[in-house]
C-alpha positions as a printed Julia matrix, in Angstrom:
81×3 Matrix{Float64}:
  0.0    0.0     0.0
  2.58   2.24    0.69
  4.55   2.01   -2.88
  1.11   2.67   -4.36
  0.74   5.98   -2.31
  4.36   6.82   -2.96
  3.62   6.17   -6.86
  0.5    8.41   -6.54
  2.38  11.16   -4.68
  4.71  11.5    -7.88
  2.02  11.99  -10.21
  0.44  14.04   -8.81
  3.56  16.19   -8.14
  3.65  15.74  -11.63
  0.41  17.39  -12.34
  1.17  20.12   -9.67
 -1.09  18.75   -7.42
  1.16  19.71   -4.84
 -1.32  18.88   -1.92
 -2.48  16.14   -3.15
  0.69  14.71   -3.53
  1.64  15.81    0.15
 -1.3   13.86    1.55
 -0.57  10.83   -0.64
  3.16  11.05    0.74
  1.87  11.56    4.82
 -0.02   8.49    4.04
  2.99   6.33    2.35
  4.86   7.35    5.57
  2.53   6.15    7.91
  2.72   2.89    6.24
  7.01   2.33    5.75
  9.14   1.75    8.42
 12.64   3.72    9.42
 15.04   3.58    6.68
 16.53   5.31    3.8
 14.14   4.83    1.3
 11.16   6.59    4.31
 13.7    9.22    4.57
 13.7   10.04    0.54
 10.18   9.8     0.59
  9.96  12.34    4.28
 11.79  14.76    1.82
  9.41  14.37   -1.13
  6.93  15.11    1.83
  8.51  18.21    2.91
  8.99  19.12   -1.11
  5.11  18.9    -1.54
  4.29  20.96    1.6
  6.48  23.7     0.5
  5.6   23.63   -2.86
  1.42  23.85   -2.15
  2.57  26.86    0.46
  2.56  24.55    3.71
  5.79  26.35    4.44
  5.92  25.75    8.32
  5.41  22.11    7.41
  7.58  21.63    5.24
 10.27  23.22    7.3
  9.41  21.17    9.97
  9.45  18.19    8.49
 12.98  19.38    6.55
 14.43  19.78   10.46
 13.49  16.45   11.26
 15.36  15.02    8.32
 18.6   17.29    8.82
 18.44  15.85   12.32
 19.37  12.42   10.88
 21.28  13.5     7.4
 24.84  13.76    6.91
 26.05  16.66    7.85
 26.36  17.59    4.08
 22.85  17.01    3.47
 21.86  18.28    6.62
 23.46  21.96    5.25
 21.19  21.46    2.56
 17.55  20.46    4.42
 18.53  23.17    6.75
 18.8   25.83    3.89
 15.15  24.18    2.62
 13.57  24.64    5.9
């Protein structure tokens, strides 16, 4: 269930459905456990939210995912949130 939402999230991204595609990626995450491929799809999460002008979302969500990056990525979530 949770590849399906993750596959729905991207097209609707792709047919700027930016909310949309920001509840289909909340849902995906509720379903997939810790690991790298849930933190890709957290960051398509926090892309969506900032994107449909959920911009205190998105930058929390971009925090929790520096929290965890490498430091290098962390710069860059940082910068996003």
């Amino acid at each position: 269930a949770a590849h399906y939402a993750k596959l729905a999230g991207e097209r609707a991204v792709a047919a700027f459905a930016f909310r949309r595609a920001a509840e289909l990626y909340r849902a995906a995450l509720e379903l997939v456990p810790a690991s790298e491929d849930r933190d890709a799809l957290e960051e398509r999460y926090a892309n969506a939210l900032a994107s449909c002008g959920q911009e205190e979302q998105a930058s929390r969500a971009y925090l929790s995912l520096a929290a965890r990056a490498s430091e290098q990525k962390a710069i860059v979530l940082r910068g996003a949130a």
